[in-house]
PDB file of C-alpha atoms and ligand atoms in Angstrom:
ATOM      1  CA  UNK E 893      -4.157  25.052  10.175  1.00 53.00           C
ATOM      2  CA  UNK E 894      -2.142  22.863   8.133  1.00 59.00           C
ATOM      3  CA  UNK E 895       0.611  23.790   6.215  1.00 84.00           C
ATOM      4  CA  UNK E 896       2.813  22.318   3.593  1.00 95.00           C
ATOM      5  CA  UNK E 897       6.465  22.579   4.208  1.00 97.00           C
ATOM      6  CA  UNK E 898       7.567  23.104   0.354  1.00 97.00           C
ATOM      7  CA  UNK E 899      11.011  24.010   1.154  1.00 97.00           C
ATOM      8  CA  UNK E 900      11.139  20.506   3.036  1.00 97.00           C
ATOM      9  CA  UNK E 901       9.548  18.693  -0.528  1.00 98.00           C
ATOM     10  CA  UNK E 902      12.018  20.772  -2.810  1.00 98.00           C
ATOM     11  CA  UNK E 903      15.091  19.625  -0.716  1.00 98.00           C
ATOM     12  CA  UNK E 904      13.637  16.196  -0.555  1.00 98.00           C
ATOM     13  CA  UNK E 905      13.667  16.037  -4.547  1.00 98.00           C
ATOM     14  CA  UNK E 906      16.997  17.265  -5.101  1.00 98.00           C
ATOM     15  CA  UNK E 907      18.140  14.432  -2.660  1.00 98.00           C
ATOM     16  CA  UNK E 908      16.307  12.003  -3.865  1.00 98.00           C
ATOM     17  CA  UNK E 909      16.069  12.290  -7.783  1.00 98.00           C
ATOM     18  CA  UNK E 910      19.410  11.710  -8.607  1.00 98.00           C
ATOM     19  CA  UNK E 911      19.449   8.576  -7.010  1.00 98.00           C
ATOM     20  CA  UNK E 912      16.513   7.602  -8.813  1.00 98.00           C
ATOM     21  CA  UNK E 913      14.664   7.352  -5.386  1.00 98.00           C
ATOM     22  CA  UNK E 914      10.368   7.705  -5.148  1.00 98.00           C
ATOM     23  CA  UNK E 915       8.904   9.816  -3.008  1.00 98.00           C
ATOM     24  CA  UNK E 916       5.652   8.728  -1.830  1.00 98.00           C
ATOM     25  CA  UNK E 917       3.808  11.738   0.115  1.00 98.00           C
ATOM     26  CA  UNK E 918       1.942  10.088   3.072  1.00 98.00           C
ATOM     27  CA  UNK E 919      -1.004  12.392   4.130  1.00 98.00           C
ATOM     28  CA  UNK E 920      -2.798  10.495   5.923  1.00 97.00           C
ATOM     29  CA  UNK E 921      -4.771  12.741   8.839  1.00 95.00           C
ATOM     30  CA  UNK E 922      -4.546  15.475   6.555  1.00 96.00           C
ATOM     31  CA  UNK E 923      -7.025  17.201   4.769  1.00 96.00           C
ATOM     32  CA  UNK E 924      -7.900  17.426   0.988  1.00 97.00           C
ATOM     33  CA  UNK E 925      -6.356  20.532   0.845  1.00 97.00           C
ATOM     34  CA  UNK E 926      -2.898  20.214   2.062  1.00 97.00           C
ATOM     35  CA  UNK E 927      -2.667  17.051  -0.752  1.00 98.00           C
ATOM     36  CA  UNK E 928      -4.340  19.275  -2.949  1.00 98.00           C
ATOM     37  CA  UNK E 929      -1.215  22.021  -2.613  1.00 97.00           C
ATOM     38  CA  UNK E 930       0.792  19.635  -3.065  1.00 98.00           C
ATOM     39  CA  UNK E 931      -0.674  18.444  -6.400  1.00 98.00           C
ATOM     40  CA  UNK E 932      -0.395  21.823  -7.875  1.00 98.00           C
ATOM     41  CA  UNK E 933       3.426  21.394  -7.418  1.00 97.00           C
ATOM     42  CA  UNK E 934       3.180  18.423  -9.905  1.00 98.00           C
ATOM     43  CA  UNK E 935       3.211  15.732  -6.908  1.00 98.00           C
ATOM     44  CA  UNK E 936       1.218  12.768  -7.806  1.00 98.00           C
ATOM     45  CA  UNK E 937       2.358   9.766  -5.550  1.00 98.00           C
ATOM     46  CA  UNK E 938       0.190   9.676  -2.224  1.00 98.00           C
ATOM     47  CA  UNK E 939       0.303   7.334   0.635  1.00 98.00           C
ATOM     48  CA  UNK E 940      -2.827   6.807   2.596  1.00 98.00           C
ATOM     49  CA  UNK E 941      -3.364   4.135   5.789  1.00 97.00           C
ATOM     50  CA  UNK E 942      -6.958   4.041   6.347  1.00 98.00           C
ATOM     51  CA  UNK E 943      -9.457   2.620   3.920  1.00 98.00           C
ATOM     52  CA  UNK E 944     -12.555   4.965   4.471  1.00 98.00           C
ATOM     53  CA  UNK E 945     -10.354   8.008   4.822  1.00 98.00           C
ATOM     54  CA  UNK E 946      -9.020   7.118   1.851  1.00 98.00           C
ATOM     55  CA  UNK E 947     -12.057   6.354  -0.368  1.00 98.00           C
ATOM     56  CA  UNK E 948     -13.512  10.008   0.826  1.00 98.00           C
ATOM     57  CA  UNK E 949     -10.160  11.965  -0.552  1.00 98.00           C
ATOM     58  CA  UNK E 950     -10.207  10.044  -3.578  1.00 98.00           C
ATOM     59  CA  UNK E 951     -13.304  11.059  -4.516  1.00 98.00           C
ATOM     60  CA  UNK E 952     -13.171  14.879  -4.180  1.00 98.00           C
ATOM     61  CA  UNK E 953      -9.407  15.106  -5.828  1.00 98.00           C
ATOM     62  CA  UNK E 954      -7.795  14.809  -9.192  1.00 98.00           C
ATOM     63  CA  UNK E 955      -8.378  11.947 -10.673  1.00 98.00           C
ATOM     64  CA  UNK E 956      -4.775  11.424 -11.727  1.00 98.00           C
ATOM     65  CA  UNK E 957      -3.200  11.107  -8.267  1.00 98.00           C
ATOM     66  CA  UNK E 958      -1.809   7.548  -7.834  1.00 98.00           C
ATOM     67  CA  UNK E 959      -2.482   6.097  -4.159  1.00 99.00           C
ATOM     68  CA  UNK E 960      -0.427   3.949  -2.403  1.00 99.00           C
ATOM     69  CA  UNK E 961      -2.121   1.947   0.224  1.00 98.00           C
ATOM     70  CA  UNK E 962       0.162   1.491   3.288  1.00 98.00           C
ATOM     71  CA  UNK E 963      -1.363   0.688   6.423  1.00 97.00           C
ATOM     72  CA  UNK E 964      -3.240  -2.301   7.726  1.00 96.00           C
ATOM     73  CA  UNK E 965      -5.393  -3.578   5.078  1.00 97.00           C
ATOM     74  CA  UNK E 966      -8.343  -6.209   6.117  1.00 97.00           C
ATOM     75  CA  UNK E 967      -9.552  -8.580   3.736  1.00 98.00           C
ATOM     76  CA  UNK E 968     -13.657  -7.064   3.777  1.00 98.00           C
ATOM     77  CA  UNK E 969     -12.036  -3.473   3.049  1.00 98.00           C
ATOM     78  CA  UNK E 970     -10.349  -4.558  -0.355  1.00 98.00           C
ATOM     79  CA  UNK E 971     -13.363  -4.098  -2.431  1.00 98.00           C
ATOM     80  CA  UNK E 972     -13.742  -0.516  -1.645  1.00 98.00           C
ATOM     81  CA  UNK E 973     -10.495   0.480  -3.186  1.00 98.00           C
ATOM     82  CA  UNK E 974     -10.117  -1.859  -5.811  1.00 98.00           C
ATOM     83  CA  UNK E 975     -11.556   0.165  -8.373  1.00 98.00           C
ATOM     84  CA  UNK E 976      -8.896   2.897  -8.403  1.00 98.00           C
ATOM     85  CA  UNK E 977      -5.705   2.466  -5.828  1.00 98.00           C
ATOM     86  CA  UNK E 978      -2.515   2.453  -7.743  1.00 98.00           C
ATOM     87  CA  UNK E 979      -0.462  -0.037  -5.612  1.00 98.00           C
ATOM     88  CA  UNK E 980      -1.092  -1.237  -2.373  1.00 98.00           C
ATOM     89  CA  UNK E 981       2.006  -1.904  -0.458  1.00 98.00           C
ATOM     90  CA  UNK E 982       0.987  -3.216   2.671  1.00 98.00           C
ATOM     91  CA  UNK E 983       0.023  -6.779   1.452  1.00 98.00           C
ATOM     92  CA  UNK E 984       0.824  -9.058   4.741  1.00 97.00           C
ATOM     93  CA  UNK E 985      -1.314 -12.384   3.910  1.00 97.00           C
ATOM     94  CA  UNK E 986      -2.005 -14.810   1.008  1.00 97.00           C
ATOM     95  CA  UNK E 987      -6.036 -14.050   2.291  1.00 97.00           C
ATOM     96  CA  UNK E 988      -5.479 -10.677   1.396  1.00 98.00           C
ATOM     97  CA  UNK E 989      -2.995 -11.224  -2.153  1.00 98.00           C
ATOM     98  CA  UNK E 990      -5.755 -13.531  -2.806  1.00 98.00           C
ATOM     99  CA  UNK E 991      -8.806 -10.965  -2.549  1.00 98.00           C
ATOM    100  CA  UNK E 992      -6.862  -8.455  -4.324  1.00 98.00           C
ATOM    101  CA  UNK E 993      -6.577 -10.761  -7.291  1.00 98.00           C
ATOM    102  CA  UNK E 994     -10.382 -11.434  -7.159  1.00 98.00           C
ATOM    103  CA  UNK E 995     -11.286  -7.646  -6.806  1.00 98.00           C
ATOM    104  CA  UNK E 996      -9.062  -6.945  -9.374  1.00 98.00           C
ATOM    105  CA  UNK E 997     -10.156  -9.303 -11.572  1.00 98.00           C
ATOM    106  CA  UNK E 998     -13.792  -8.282 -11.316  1.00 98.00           C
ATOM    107  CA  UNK E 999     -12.794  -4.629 -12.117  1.00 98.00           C
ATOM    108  CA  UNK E1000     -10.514  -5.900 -15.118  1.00 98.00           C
ATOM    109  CA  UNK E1001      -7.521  -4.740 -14.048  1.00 98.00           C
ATOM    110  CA  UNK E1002      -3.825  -5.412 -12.515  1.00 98.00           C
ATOM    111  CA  UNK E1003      -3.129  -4.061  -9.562  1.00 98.00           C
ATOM    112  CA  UNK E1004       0.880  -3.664  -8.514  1.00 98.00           C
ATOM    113  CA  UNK E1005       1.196  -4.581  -4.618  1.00 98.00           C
ATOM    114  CA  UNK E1006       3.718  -4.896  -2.437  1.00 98.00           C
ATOM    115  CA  UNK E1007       4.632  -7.304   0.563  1.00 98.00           C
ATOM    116  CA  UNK E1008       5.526  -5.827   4.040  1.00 98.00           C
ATOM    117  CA  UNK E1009       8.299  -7.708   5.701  1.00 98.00           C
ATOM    118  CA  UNK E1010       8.280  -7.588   9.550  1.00 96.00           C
ATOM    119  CA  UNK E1011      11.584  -6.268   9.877  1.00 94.00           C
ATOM    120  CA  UNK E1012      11.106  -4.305  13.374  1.00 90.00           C
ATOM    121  CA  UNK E1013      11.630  -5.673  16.905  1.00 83.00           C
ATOM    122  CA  UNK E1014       7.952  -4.547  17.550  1.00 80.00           C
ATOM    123  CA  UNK E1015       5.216  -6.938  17.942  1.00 76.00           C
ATOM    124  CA  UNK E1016       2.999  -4.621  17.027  1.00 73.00           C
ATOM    125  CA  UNK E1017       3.655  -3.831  13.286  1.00 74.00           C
ATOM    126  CA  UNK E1018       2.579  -5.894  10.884  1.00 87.00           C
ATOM    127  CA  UNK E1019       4.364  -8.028   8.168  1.00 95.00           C
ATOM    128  CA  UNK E1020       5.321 -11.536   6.607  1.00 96.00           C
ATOM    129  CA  UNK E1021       8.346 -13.654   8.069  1.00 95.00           C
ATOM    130  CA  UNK E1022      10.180 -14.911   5.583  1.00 96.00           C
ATOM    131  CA  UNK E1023       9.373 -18.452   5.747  1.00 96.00           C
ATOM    132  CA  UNK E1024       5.292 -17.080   4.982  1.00 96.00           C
ATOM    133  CA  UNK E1025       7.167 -14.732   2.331  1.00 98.00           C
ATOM    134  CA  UNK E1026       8.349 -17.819   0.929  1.00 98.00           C
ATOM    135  CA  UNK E1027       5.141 -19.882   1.181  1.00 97.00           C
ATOM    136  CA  UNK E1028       3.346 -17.070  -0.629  1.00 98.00           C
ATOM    137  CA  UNK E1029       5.678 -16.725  -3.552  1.00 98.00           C
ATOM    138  CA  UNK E1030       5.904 -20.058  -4.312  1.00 97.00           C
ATOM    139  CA  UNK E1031       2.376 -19.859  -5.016  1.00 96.00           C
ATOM    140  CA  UNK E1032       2.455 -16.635  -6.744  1.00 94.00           C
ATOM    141  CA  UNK E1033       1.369 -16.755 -10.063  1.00 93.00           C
ATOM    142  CA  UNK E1034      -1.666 -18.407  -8.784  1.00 96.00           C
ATOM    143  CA  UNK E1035      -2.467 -14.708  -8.228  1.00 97.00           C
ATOM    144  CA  UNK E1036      -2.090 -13.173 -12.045  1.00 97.00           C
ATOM    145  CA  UNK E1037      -4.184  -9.982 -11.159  1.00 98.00           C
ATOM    146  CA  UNK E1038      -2.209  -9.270  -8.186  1.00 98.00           C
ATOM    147  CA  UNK E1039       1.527  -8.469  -9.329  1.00 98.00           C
ATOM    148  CA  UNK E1040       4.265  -8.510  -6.837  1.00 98.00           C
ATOM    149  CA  UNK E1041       6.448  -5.856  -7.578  1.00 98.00           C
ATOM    150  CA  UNK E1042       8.727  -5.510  -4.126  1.00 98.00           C
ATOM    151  CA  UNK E1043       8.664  -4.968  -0.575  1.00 98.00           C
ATOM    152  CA  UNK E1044       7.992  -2.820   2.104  1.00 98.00           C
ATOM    153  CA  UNK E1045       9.219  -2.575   5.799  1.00 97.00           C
ATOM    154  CA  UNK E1046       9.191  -0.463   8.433  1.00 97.00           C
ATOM    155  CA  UNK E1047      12.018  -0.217  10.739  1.00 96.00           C
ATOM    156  CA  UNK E1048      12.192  -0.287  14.386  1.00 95.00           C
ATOM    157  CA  UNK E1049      11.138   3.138  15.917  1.00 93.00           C
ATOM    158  CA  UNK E1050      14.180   4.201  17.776  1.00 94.00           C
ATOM    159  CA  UNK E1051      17.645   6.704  17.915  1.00 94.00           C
ATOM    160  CA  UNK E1052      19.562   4.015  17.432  1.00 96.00           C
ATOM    161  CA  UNK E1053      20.239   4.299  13.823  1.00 97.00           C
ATOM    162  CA  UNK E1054      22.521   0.733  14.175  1.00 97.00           C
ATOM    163  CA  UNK E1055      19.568  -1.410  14.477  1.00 97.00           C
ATOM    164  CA  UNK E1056      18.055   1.164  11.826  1.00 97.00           C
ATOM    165  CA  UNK E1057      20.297   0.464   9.478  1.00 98.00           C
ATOM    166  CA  UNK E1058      20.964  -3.449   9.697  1.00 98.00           C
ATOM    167  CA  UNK E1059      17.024  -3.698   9.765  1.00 97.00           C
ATOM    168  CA  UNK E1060      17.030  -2.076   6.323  1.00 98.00           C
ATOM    169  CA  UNK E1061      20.646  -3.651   5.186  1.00 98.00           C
ATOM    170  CA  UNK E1062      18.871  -7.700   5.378  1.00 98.00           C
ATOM    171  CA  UNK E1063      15.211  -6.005   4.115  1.00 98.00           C
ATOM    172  CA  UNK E1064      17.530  -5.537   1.029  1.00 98.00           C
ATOM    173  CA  UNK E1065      19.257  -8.852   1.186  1.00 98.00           C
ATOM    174  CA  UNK E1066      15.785 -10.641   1.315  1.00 98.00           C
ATOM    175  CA  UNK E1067      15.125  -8.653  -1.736  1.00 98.00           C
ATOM    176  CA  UNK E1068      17.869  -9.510  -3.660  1.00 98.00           C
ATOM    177  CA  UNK E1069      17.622 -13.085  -2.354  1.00 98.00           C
ATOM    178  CA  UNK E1070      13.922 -12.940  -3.453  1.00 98.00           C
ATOM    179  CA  UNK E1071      14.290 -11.932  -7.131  1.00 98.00           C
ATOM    180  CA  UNK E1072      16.768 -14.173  -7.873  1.00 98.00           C
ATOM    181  CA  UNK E1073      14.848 -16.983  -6.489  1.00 98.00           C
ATOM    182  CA  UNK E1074      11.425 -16.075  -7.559  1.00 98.00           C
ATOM    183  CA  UNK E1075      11.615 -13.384 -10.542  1.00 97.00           C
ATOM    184  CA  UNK E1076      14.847 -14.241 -12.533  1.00 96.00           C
ATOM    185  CA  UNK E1077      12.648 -14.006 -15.664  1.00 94.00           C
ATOM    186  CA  UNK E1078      10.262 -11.571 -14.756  1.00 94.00           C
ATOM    187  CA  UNK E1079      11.174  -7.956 -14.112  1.00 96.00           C
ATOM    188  CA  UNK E1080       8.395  -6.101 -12.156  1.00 97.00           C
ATOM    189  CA  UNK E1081       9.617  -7.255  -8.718  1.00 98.00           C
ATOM    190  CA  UNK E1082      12.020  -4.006  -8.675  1.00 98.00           C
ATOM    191  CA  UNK E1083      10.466  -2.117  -5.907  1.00 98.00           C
ATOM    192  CA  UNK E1084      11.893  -1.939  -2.010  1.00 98.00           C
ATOM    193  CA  UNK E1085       9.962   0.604  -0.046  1.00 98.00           C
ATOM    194  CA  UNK E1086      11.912   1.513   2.848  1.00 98.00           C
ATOM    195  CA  UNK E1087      12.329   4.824   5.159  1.00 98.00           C
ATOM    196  CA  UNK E1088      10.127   7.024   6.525  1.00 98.00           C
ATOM    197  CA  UNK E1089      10.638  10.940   7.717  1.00 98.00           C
ATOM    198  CA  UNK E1090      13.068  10.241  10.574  1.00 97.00           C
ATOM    199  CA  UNK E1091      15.122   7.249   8.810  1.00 98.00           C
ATOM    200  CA  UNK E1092      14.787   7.785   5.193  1.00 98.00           C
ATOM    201  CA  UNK E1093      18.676   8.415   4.697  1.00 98.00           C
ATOM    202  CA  UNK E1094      19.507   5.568   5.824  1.00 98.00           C
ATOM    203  CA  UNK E1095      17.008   3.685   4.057  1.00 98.00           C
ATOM    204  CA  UNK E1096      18.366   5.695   0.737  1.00 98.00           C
ATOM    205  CA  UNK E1097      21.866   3.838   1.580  1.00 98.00           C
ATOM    206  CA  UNK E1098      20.769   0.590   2.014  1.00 98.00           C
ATOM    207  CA  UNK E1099      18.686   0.565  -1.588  1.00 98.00           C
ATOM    208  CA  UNK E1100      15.518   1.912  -1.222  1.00 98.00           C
ATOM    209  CA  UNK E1101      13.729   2.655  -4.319  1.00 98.00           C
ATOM    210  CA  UNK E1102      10.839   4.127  -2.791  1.00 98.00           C
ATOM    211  CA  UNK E1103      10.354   6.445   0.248  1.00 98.00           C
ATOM    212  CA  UNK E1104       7.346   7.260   2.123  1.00 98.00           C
ATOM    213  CA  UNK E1105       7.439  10.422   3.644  1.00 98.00           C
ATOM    214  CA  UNK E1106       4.463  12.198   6.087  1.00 98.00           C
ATOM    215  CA  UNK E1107       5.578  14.620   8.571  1.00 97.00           C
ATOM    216  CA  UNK E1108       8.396  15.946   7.276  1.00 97.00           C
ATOM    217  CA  UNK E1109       6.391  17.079   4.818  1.00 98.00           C
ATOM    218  CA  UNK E1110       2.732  18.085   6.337  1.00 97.00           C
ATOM    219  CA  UNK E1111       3.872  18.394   9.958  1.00 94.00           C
ATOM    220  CA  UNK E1112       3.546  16.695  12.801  1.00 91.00           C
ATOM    221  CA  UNK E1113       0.339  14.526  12.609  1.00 88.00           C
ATOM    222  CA  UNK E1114      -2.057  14.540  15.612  1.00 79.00           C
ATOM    223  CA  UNK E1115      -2.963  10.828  16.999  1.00 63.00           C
ATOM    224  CA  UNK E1116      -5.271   9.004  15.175  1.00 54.00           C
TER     225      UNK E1116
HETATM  226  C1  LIG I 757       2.591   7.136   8.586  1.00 62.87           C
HETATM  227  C2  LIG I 757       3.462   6.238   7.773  1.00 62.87           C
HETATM  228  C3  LIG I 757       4.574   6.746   7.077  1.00 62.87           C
HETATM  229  C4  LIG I 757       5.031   8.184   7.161  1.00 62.87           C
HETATM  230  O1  LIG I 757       5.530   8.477   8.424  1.00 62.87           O
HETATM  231  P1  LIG I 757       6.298   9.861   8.733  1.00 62.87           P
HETATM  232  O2  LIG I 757       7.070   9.555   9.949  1.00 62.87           O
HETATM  233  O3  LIG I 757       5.235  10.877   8.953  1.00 62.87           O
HETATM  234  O4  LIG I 757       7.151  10.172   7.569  1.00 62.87           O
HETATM  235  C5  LIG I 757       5.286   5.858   6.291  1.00 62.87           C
HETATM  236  N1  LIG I 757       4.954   4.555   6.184  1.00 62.87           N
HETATM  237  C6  LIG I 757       3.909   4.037   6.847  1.00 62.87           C
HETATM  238  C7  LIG I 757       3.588   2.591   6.671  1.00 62.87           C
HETATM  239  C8  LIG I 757       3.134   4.856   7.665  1.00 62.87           C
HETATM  240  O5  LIG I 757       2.111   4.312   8.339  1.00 62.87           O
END
């Protein structure tokens, strides 16, 4: 059975709060309950990947609880979770910015996303390069129902907490590099959401605002 580690959360907190750090609590995998514990603690900020799984939680648990969409997002599966997600983080096209802004739009409402930067050696993970970062944000306020308010990345998955660590140090340079260039006047691009249970220190010292933290948490997740 699952079971929340709340020792793990409370030391998380006290690390995290004074640096005026986010903790997003990624559950995907696990059930309603185990988010639902979690809740009860005053936790509101949840992280989910997968668009159905998602949808089905959000309908069966407090209505308060702001969702974070972070994995893989296609462009047919926006509508379902336009109505209610909080932020979606894991914006890695203009096709996608620009159905967000439609969906949005048709539900009245803003809704705060994200761009994920490929910052990784992997292939496999998804993200913008920076010269489609830059393509998009020149374009941006074409987009008024979608605002930009930072980026995510993911790090390589390795021990080697050099390559770690100078992923995350020019993640933050692009930010800073991308504000200036692109949001001198405007100050909702403030987010960088970087570090994940295994690498979230050093995320923390490179200028993350924003963790996103699953197994440390809710245990170790079975395979999707
Ligand atoms: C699953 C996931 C996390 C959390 O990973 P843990 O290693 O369990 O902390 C964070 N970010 C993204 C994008 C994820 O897919």
């Amino acid at each position: 059975m699952t079971s929340v580690d709340f020792s793990a959360y409370q030391q998380l907190l006290q690390e995290l709060q004074p640096r005026n750090v986010k903790l997003i609590a990624v559950s995907k995998t696990f059930p309603p309950e185990a988010i639902l514990a979690l809740y009860e603690k005053g936790h509101r900020d949840f992280g989910e990947n997968y668009v159905q799984e998602l949808v089905s939680k959000q309908k069966v648990l407090p209505p308060d609880i702001r969702w974070h969409f972070i994995g893989h997002l296609q462009t047919n599966k926006v509508k379902h979770i336009a109505p209610f997600i909080h932020c979606i983080q894991s914006v890695d096209s203009i096709r996608v910015l620009q159905e967000i802004d439609r969906q949005a739009e048709k539900y009245q409402r803003i809704i705060p996303v994200m761009l994920q930067v490929h910052i990784a050696k992997e292939t496999t993970k998804f993200g913008l390069d920076e010269a489609s970062l830059h393509e998009l944000l020149k374009q941006h306020q074409a987009w008024p129902h979608a605002r930009i308010i930072g980026l995510m990345g993911m790090a390589t998955f390795t021990d080697n907490t050099q390559v770690i660590q100078s992923e995350f140090h020019y993640l933050k340079l692009l930010f800073d590099q991308l504000k200036q260039t692109y949001f001198s006047d405007n100050p909702n691009f403030s987010e960088l959401s970087m570090g994940m249970s295994h690498d979230y220190q050093i995320a923390v010292e490179e200028g993350s605002t924003m963790v996103r933290i699953g197994s440390l948490i809710f245990g170790e997740r079975k395979k999707y």
